[in-house]
Amino acid sequence: MSAPRIGVLALQGDSREHLAALTEAGADPLPVRRREELDTVDALVLPGGESTTISHLLTEFDLLEPVRDRLAAGMPAYGACAGMILLAREILDAGTGQRRALPLNGIDMTVRRNAFGRQVDSFEQDLPFDGLADPVHAVFIRAPWVEQVGPDVQVLARAADRIVAVRQGAVLATSFHPEVTGDRRVHRLFVDIVTGRR
């Protein structure tokens, strides 16, 4: 079986780290900045960064509706931190005016932006992760948490009794940044989701 072509949204945020992690996890990654690139990928990673900025750039680059349409059509996706925020159905504290994070409706969840605090409140923690044998070392940077999930959403991990990793069908999201740790198990899980092995 050939490696799945997985796009990484490369408008803002830590796209390089995800591209490297996906390569190590057995995918054929591609930076996505234009509609033509989005059209060639089997799945999409939405990286960490600043959710209102990424949302604004999705609109500026005419990618917001195409990404929403692909998600609605069943495209697998993985969102980390800001990516989790964007994949939500509803975003609490989404910003104001033109600088609002716009939900992509990829997962039936309500997410609170920057819920764990500001940059100075960033932290690391080992977490049990459903489906993985050993705990995941999770790095939280101005991280969101999930306030509410719909009936079809599987909760995969919690930190401080808050939901920080979820899956709904072929869409995965984490509050934390596995791409910065060297542990590729979350990315391998996503590759397996894309290829239908998980």
Short mmCIF file of C-alpha atoms in Angstrom, two decimals:
data_model
loop_
_atom_site.label_atom_id
_atom_site.label_comp_id
_atom_site.label_asym_id
_atom_site.label_seq_id
_atom_site.Cartn_x
_atom_site.Cartn_y
_atom_site.Cartn_z
CA MET A 1 0.00 0.00 0.00
CA SER A 2 1.37 3.42 -0.93
CA ALA A 3 1.85 6.06 1.77
CA PRO A 4 -1.18 8.31 2.20
CA ARG A 5 -0.73 11.88 1.05
CA ILE A 6 -1.47 14.02 4.10
CA GLY A 7 -1.55 17.78 3.83
CA VAL A 8 -0.42 20.10 6.59
CA LEU A 9 -2.06 23.52 6.57
CA ALA A 10 0.96 25.81 6.24
CA LEU A 11 -0.51 29.30 6.61
CA GLN A 12 0.72 29.93 10.18
CA GLY A 13 1.93 27.80 13.06
CA ASP A 14 4.23 24.82 13.46
CA SER A 15 3.66 23.11 10.12
CA ARG A 16 7.32 22.00 9.67
CA GLU A 17 7.20 19.90 12.84
CA HIS A 18 4.06 18.11 11.64
CA LEU A 19 5.55 17.50 8.20
CA ALA A 20 8.57 15.84 9.84
CA ALA A 21 6.41 13.81 12.24
CA LEU A 22 4.18 12.58 9.41
CA THR A 23 7.19 11.50 7.37
CA GLU A 24 8.45 9.48 10.33
CA ALA A 25 4.95 8.03 10.81
CA GLY A 26 4.88 6.66 7.25
CA ALA A 27 2.92 9.33 5.37
CA ASP A 28 3.72 11.37 2.27
CA PRO A 29 3.22 14.90 3.66
CA LEU A 30 2.57 18.08 1.67
CA PRO A 31 2.35 21.71 2.83
CA VAL A 32 -1.08 23.11 1.91
CA ARG A 33 -1.44 26.82 1.16
CA ARG A 34 -3.70 26.77 -1.91
CA ARG A 35 -6.92 25.11 -3.03
CA GLU A 36 -5.08 23.10 -5.70
CA GLU A 37 -2.87 21.54 -3.01
CA LEU A 38 -5.85 20.78 -0.78
CA ASP A 39 -7.50 18.97 -3.70
CA THR A 40 -4.55 16.54 -3.99
CA VAL A 41 -4.42 15.30 -0.38
CA ASP A 42 -6.16 12.35 1.29
CA ALA A 43 -6.26 14.07 4.71
CA LEU A 44 -5.31 17.32 6.43
CA VAL A 45 -3.45 18.30 9.60
CA LEU A 46 -4.35 21.64 11.20
CA PRO A 47 -1.30 22.62 13.28
CA GLY A 48 -0.90 24.64 16.43
CA GLY A 49 -0.46 28.38 16.12
CA GLU A 50 -2.91 31.21 16.68
CA SER A 51 -6.46 30.11 15.90
CA THR A 52 -7.85 33.55 14.99
CA THR A 53 -4.89 34.20 12.66
CA ILE A 54 -5.21 30.79 10.99
CA SER A 55 -8.95 31.36 10.60
CA HIS A 56 -8.33 34.79 9.03
CA LEU A 57 -5.75 33.31 6.64
CA LEU A 58 -8.07 30.45 5.67
CA THR A 59 -10.55 33.12 4.59
CA GLU A 60 -7.90 35.26 2.84
CA PHE A 61 -6.55 32.26 0.89
CA ASP A 62 -10.09 31.11 -0.06
CA LEU A 63 -9.60 27.85 1.84
CA LEU A 64 -12.23 28.14 4.59
CA GLU A 65 -15.19 26.80 2.63
CA PRO A 66 -13.15 24.19 0.67
CA VAL A 67 -11.80 22.76 3.96
CA ARG A 68 -15.32 22.77 5.47
CA ASP A 69 -16.65 21.03 2.35
CA ARG A 70 -13.92 18.35 2.43
CA LEU A 71 -14.57 17.70 6.12
CA ALA A 72 -18.31 17.43 5.50
CA ALA A 73 -17.54 14.95 2.71
CA GLY A 74 -15.56 12.75 5.11
CA MET A 75 -11.93 13.85 4.70
CA PRO A 76 -9.83 12.65 7.66
CA ALA A 77 -8.27 15.48 9.66
CA TYR A 78 -6.13 15.97 12.74
CA GLY A 79 -5.99 19.21 14.71
CA ALA A 80 -3.43 20.02 17.41
CA CYS A 81 -4.05 22.92 19.82
CA ALA A 82 -5.24 25.73 17.49
CA GLY A 83 -6.20 22.98 15.04
CA MET A 84 -8.45 21.44 17.70
CA ILE A 85 -10.13 24.82 18.20
CA LEU A 86 -10.81 25.19 14.48
CA LEU A 87 -12.21 21.65 14.14
CA ALA A 88 -14.91 22.38 16.74
CA ARG A 89 -18.61 22.92 16.14
CA GLU A 90 -18.59 25.78 18.66
CA ILE A 91 -15.70 27.94 19.95
CA LEU A 92 -15.98 29.74 23.29
CA ASP A 93 -13.95 32.96 23.65
CA ALA A 94 -13.51 32.93 19.87
CA GLY A 95 -12.30 36.55 19.65
CA THR A 96 -14.05 39.65 18.37
CA GLY A 97 -14.88 41.28 15.05
CA GLN A 98 -12.78 40.16 12.09
CA ARG A 99 -10.32 38.42 14.43
CA ARG A 100 -12.63 35.57 15.37
CA ALA A 101 -11.74 31.89 15.14
CA LEU A 102 -14.31 30.36 12.79
CA PRO A 103 -15.38 26.75 13.45
CA LEU A 104 -14.91 24.16 10.70
CA ASN A 105 -17.49 21.78 12.20
CA GLY A 106 -15.22 18.74 11.93
CA ILE A 107 -16.04 17.36 15.39
CA ASP A 108 -19.25 17.73 17.40
CA MET A 109 -17.60 19.51 20.33
CA THR A 110 -17.46 22.84 22.12
CA VAL A 111 -13.90 24.08 22.73
CA ARG A 112 -12.66 26.91 24.97
CA ARG A 113 -9.64 28.81 23.59
CA ASN A 114 -6.60 29.35 25.85
CA ALA A 115 -8.49 27.50 28.60
CA PHE A 116 -5.38 26.41 30.48
CA GLY A 117 -4.07 30.00 30.59
CA ARG A 118 -1.53 32.18 28.85
CA GLN A 119 1.92 31.31 27.49
CA VAL A 120 3.44 31.48 30.99
CA ASP A 121 0.95 28.82 32.12
CA SER A 122 2.21 26.26 29.58
CA PHE A 123 3.00 22.85 31.07
CA GLU A 124 3.91 19.23 30.28
CA GLN A 125 2.30 16.06 31.61
CA ASP A 126 2.26 12.32 30.92
CA LEU A 127 -1.29 11.24 30.04
CA PRO A 128 -3.00 7.90 29.50
CA PHE A 129 -4.29 7.93 25.91
CA ASP A 130 -7.03 5.53 24.89
CA GLY A 131 -5.72 3.07 22.29
CA LEU A 132 -2.03 3.63 23.09
CA ALA A 133 -0.25 1.23 25.43
CA ASP A 134 1.89 3.75 27.32
CA PRO A 135 1.16 7.33 28.42
CA VAL A 136 1.77 10.17 25.98
CA HIS A 137 4.07 13.01 27.03
CA ALA A 138 1.80 15.98 26.35
CA VAL A 139 3.07 19.55 25.86
CA PHE A 140 0.39 22.18 26.47
CA ILE A 141 1.06 25.71 25.13
CA ARG A 142 -1.79 28.24 25.63
CA ALA A 143 -3.92 25.16 25.21
CA PRO A 144 -7.66 24.80 24.75
CA TRP A 145 -9.83 22.19 26.38
CA VAL A 146 -13.08 20.56 25.31
CA GLU A 147 -16.08 21.68 27.34
CA GLN A 148 -18.68 19.42 25.74
CA VAL A 149 -18.84 16.58 23.22
CA GLY A 150 -21.66 15.10 21.19
CA PRO A 151 -22.78 11.46 21.47
CA ASP A 152 -20.57 10.25 18.60
CA VAL A 153 -17.34 11.73 19.96
CA GLN A 154 -14.85 9.42 21.68
CA VAL A 155 -12.82 10.97 24.52
CA LEU A 156 -9.21 9.73 24.26
CA ALA A 157 -7.42 11.66 27.03
CA ARG A 158 -7.97 14.03 29.94
CA ALA A 159 -5.70 16.42 31.86
CA ALA A 160 -6.75 18.01 35.16
CA ASP A 161 -10.10 16.28 34.58
CA ARG A 162 -10.56 18.24 31.32
CA ILE A 163 -10.98 16.61 27.91
CA VAL A 164 -7.81 17.14 25.85
CA ALA A 165 -8.00 14.51 23.08
CA VAL A 166 -10.99 13.35 21.05
CA ARG A 167 -11.93 11.44 17.94
CA GLN A 168 -15.08 11.44 15.84
CA GLY A 169 -14.91 9.02 12.94
CA ALA A 170 -11.87 9.94 10.86
CA VAL A 171 -11.25 13.25 12.66
CA LEU A 172 -8.80 13.45 15.57
CA ALA A 173 -7.90 16.39 17.80
CA THR A 174 -5.57 17.08 20.74
CA SER A 175 -5.13 20.13 22.97
CA PHE A 176 -1.42 19.37 23.12
CA HIS A 177 1.51 19.23 20.68
CA PRO A 178 2.80 15.68 20.02
CA GLU A 179 4.86 16.97 17.08
CA VAL A 180 7.38 18.60 19.45
CA THR A 181 8.14 15.55 21.61
CA GLY A 182 9.69 12.98 19.27
CA ASP A 183 6.92 10.49 20.15
CA ARG A 184 5.22 9.70 16.84
CA ARG A 185 2.41 7.50 18.14
CA VAL A 186 -0.35 10.11 17.76
CA HIS A 187 0.76 10.79 14.19
CA ARG A 188 0.94 7.03 13.51
CA LEU A 189 -2.58 6.71 14.90
CA PHE A 190 -3.72 9.40 12.48
CA VAL A 191 -1.96 7.70 9.54
CA ASP A 192 -3.74 4.47 10.52
CA ILE A 193 -7.07 6.33 10.61
CA VAL A 194 -6.41 7.73 7.13
CA THR A 195 -5.52 4.28 5.74
CA GLY A 196 -8.49 2.62 7.47
CA ARG A 197 -6.40 0.48 9.83
CA ARG A 198 -7.85 2.12 12.97
#
